[in-house]
Amino acid sequence: MNLSANFSLHELTKSETALRMGFDNTPDDEATENLRLLCEKVLQPVRDHFGKGVKVNSAYRSPESNAAVGGSKTSDHCKGMAADIEIPGVANAELAQWIMDNLEYTQLILEFYTPGIPDSGWVHVS
């Protein structure tokens, strides 16, 4: 199921943790709609602007998957409203700045970024 031109439901629900631990990481209808909106409002515009594939490290997480990775009990990932992303060849600080300057979002975090190391960490956006 495609959520936008370049993003699929499978891509945004893939979880190595869920697979390894046997958790069902299938979102309900509300979370699926939230993922579609996340793609439409954030991920697809990022992809279109940079013209490169966006690596989705984590998007939807079932409550069990989220707990297994130490996520907050109120995480937007559990609602299908957040993604942790990177773009190979684009500094994460540049990606975060572009999102800040050009898109509407609820939360934007440059996580585990080390200044001077462009590909360190990732960008969390919801």
PDB file of C-alpha atoms in Angstrom:
ATOM      1  CA  MET A   1       0.000   0.000   0.000  1.00  0.00           C
ATOM      2  CA  ASN A   2       1.482   3.338  -1.058  1.00  0.00           C
ATOM      3  CA  LEU A   3       1.098   6.267   1.316  1.00  0.00           C
ATOM      4  CA  SER A   4       2.618   8.771  -1.140  1.00  0.00           C
ATOM      5  CA  ALA A   5       4.568   8.713  -4.398  1.00  0.00           C
ATOM      6  CA  ASN A   6       7.758   7.411  -2.753  1.00  0.00           C
ATOM      7  CA  PHE A   7       6.688   5.871   0.557  1.00  0.00           C
ATOM      8  CA  SER A   8       4.852   2.641   1.355  1.00  0.00           C
ATOM      9  CA  LEU A   9       3.072   1.401   4.442  1.00  0.00           C
ATOM     10  CA  HIS A  10       5.510  -1.524   4.569  1.00  0.00           C
ATOM     11  CA  GLU A  11       8.497   0.865   4.688  1.00  0.00           C
ATOM     12  CA  LEU A  12       6.987   2.875   7.551  1.00  0.00           C
ATOM     13  CA  THR A  13       6.041  -0.171   9.634  1.00  0.00           C
ATOM     14  CA  LYS A  14       9.155  -2.298   9.128  1.00  0.00           C
ATOM     15  CA  SER A  15      10.724  -3.108  12.476  1.00  0.00           C
ATOM     16  CA  GLU A  16      13.676  -5.410  13.055  1.00  0.00           C
ATOM     17  CA  THR A  17      12.814  -5.361  16.762  1.00  0.00           C
ATOM     18  CA  ALA A  18       9.234  -6.503  16.112  1.00  0.00           C
ATOM     19  CA  LEU A  19      10.432  -9.253  13.762  1.00  0.00           C
ATOM     20  CA  ARG A  20      13.101 -10.454  16.162  1.00  0.00           C
ATOM     21  CA  MET A  21      10.775 -10.462  19.169  1.00  0.00           C
ATOM     22  CA  GLY A  22       7.631 -11.683  17.383  1.00  0.00           C
ATOM     23  CA  PHE A  23       5.546  -8.530  17.873  1.00  0.00           C
ATOM     24  CA  ASP A  24       2.774  -7.553  15.477  1.00  0.00           C
ATOM     25  CA  ASN A  25       3.727  -4.107  14.165  1.00  0.00           C
ATOM     26  CA  THR A  26       0.551  -3.541  12.122  1.00  0.00           C
ATOM     27  CA  PRO A  27      -0.988  -0.094  12.665  1.00  0.00           C
ATOM     28  CA  ASP A  28      -4.722   0.388  13.123  1.00  0.00           C
ATOM     29  CA  ASP A  29      -6.711   2.561  10.690  1.00  0.00           C
ATOM     30  CA  GLU A  30      -6.071   5.780  12.651  1.00  0.00           C
ATOM     31  CA  ALA A  31      -2.310   5.221  12.792  1.00  0.00           C
ATOM     32  CA  THR A  32      -2.295   4.309   9.078  1.00  0.00           C
ATOM     33  CA  GLU A  33      -4.034   7.589   8.264  1.00  0.00           C
ATOM     34  CA  ASN A  34      -1.515   9.445  10.447  1.00  0.00           C
ATOM     35  CA  LEU A  35       1.323   7.774   8.524  1.00  0.00           C
ATOM     36  CA  ARG A  36      -0.265   8.898   5.253  1.00  0.00           C
ATOM     37  CA  LEU A  37      -0.411  12.481   6.540  1.00  0.00           C
ATOM     38  CA  LEU A  38       3.203  12.263   7.753  1.00  0.00           C
ATOM     39  CA  CYS A  39       4.237  11.190   4.262  1.00  0.00           C
ATOM     40  CA  GLU A  40       2.131  13.864   2.572  1.00  0.00           C
ATOM     41  CA  LYS A  41       3.157  16.757   4.829  1.00  0.00           C
ATOM     42  CA  VAL A  42       6.768  15.878   5.697  1.00  0.00           C
ATOM     43  CA  LEU A  43       8.458  12.872   4.127  1.00  0.00           C
ATOM     44  CA  GLN A  44       7.383  13.386   0.518  1.00  0.00           C
ATOM     45  CA  PRO A  45       8.247  17.128   0.540  1.00  0.00           C
ATOM     46  CA  VAL A  46      11.681  16.228   1.968  1.00  0.00           C
ATOM     47  CA  ARG A  47      12.163  13.608  -0.773  1.00  0.00           C
ATOM     48  CA  ASP A  48      11.020  16.027  -3.475  1.00  0.00           C
ATOM     49  CA  HIS A  49      13.268  18.849  -2.259  1.00  0.00           C
ATOM     50  CA  PHE A  50      16.481  16.859  -1.862  1.00  0.00           C
ATOM     51  CA  GLY A  51      15.813  14.571  -4.839  1.00  0.00           C
ATOM     52  CA  LYS A  52      17.270  11.601  -2.962  1.00  0.00           C
ATOM     53  CA  GLY A  53      15.873   8.592  -1.166  1.00  0.00           C
ATOM     54  CA  VAL A  54      14.938   9.169   2.456  1.00  0.00           C
ATOM     55  CA  LYS A  55      16.063   6.414   4.814  1.00  0.00           C
ATOM     56  CA  VAL A  56      13.321   5.771   7.369  1.00  0.00           C
ATOM     57  CA  ASN A  57      15.041   4.264  10.413  1.00  0.00           C
ATOM     58  CA  SER A  58      11.819   4.048  12.408  1.00  0.00           C
ATOM     59  CA  ALA A  59       8.271   5.276  11.914  1.00  0.00           C
ATOM     60  CA  TYR A  60       5.281   3.341  13.293  1.00  0.00           C
ATOM     61  CA  ARG A  61       5.971   1.304  16.416  1.00  0.00           C
ATOM     62  CA  SER A  62       3.443  -0.916  18.132  1.00  0.00           C
ATOM     63  CA  PRO A  63       3.363  -0.312  21.894  1.00  0.00           C
ATOM     64  CA  GLU A  64       5.320  -3.555  22.383  1.00  0.00           C
ATOM     65  CA  SER A  65       7.975  -2.576  19.826  1.00  0.00           C
ATOM     66  CA  ASN A  66       8.220   0.899  21.281  1.00  0.00           C
ATOM     67  CA  ALA A  67       8.725  -0.466  24.802  1.00  0.00           C
ATOM     68  CA  ALA A  68      11.361  -2.894  23.544  1.00  0.00           C
ATOM     69  CA  VAL A  69      13.461  -0.037  22.127  1.00  0.00           C
ATOM     70  CA  GLY A  70      13.017   2.080  25.260  1.00  0.00           C
ATOM     71  CA  GLY A  71      10.641   4.610  23.674  1.00  0.00           C
ATOM     72  CA  SER A  72       8.419   6.943  25.655  1.00  0.00           C
ATOM     73  CA  LYS A  73       4.965   5.560  26.501  1.00  0.00           C
ATOM     74  CA  THR A  74       3.497   8.677  24.867  1.00  0.00           C
ATOM     75  CA  SER A  75       5.682   8.473  21.746  1.00  0.00           C
ATOM     76  CA  ASP A  76       4.239   9.806  18.504  1.00  0.00           C
ATOM     77  CA  HIS A  77       5.761   6.728  16.846  1.00  0.00           C
ATOM     78  CA  CYS A  78       2.957   4.646  18.438  1.00  0.00           C
ATOM     79  CA  LYS A  79       0.351   6.885  16.803  1.00  0.00           C
ATOM     80  CA  GLY A  80       1.974   6.770  13.362  1.00  0.00           C
ATOM     81  CA  MET A  81       2.828  10.458  13.684  1.00  0.00           C
ATOM     82  CA  ALA A  82       6.657  10.355  13.793  1.00  0.00           C
ATOM     83  CA  ALA A  83       9.629   9.148  11.819  1.00  0.00           C
ATOM     84  CA  ASP A  84      13.368   8.988  12.413  1.00  0.00           C
ATOM     85  CA  ILE A  85      15.017   9.757   9.089  1.00  0.00           C
ATOM     86  CA  GLU A  86      18.294  10.361   7.287  1.00  0.00           C
ATOM     87  CA  ILE A  87      19.289  11.060   3.693  1.00  0.00           C
ATOM     88  CA  PRO A  88      22.575   9.485   2.622  1.00  0.00           C
ATOM     89  CA  GLY A  89      24.889  12.264   1.446  1.00  0.00           C
ATOM     90  CA  VAL A  90      22.978  15.044   3.248  1.00  0.00           C
ATOM     91  CA  ALA A  91      24.143  16.273   6.650  1.00  0.00           C
ATOM     92  CA  ASN A  92      21.517  15.599   9.305  1.00  0.00           C
ATOM     93  CA  ALA A  93      21.845  19.194  10.557  1.00  0.00           C
ATOM     94  CA  GLU A  94      21.079  20.457   7.030  1.00  0.00           C
ATOM     95  CA  LEU A  95      18.065  18.139   6.803  1.00  0.00           C
ATOM     96  CA  ALA A  96      16.728  19.299  10.168  1.00  0.00           C
ATOM     97  CA  GLN A  97      17.264  22.959   9.259  1.00  0.00           C
ATOM     98  CA  TRP A  98      15.407  22.562   5.964  1.00  0.00           C
ATOM     99  CA  ILE A  99      12.457  20.925   7.725  1.00  0.00           C
ATOM    100  CA  MET A 100      12.487  23.702  10.346  1.00  0.00           C
ATOM    101  CA  ASP A 101      12.474  26.419   7.688  1.00  0.00           C
ATOM    102  CA  ASN A 102       9.990  24.900   5.255  1.00  0.00           C
ATOM    103  CA  LEU A 103       7.533  22.453   6.803  1.00  0.00           C
ATOM    104  CA  GLU A 104       4.907  22.290   9.514  1.00  0.00           C
ATOM    105  CA  TYR A 105       5.701  19.817  12.280  1.00  0.00           C
ATOM    106  CA  THR A 106       4.944  19.159  15.925  1.00  0.00           C
ATOM    107  CA  GLN A 107       8.362  18.011  17.034  1.00  0.00           C
ATOM    108  CA  LEU A 108      11.779  18.211  15.393  1.00  0.00           C
ATOM    109  CA  ILE A 109      14.831  16.746  17.123  1.00  0.00           C
ATOM    110  CA  LEU A 110      18.357  16.317  15.809  1.00  0.00           C
ATOM    111  CA  GLU A 111      19.072  13.197  17.848  1.00  0.00           C
ATOM    112  CA  PHE A 112      22.547  11.989  18.794  1.00  0.00           C
ATOM    113  CA  TYR A 113      24.162  14.468  16.408  1.00  0.00           C
ATOM    114  CA  THR A 114      27.827  15.360  16.853  1.00  0.00           C
ATOM    115  CA  PRO A 115      28.867  18.714  15.332  1.00  0.00           C
ATOM    116  CA  GLY A 116      31.506  18.150  12.685  1.00  0.00           C
ATOM    117  CA  ILE A 117      30.252  14.641  11.885  1.00  0.00           C
ATOM    118  CA  PRO A 118      27.544  15.276   9.235  1.00  0.00           C
ATOM    119  CA  ASP A 119      26.034  11.790   9.203  1.00  0.00           C
ATOM    120  CA  SER A 120      25.953  11.286  12.970  1.00  0.00           C
ATOM    121  CA  GLY A 121      22.595  10.703  14.628  1.00  0.00           C
ATOM    122  CA  TRP A 122      19.297  11.143  12.831  1.00  0.00           C
ATOM    123  CA  VAL A 123      16.368  13.528  12.506  1.00  0.00           C
ATOM    124  CA  HIS A 124      13.180  12.787  14.461  1.00  0.00           C
ATOM    125  CA  VAL A 125      10.171  14.581  13.029  1.00  0.00           C
ATOM    126  CA  SER A 126       6.502  14.399  13.932  1.00  0.00           C
TER     127      SER A 126
END
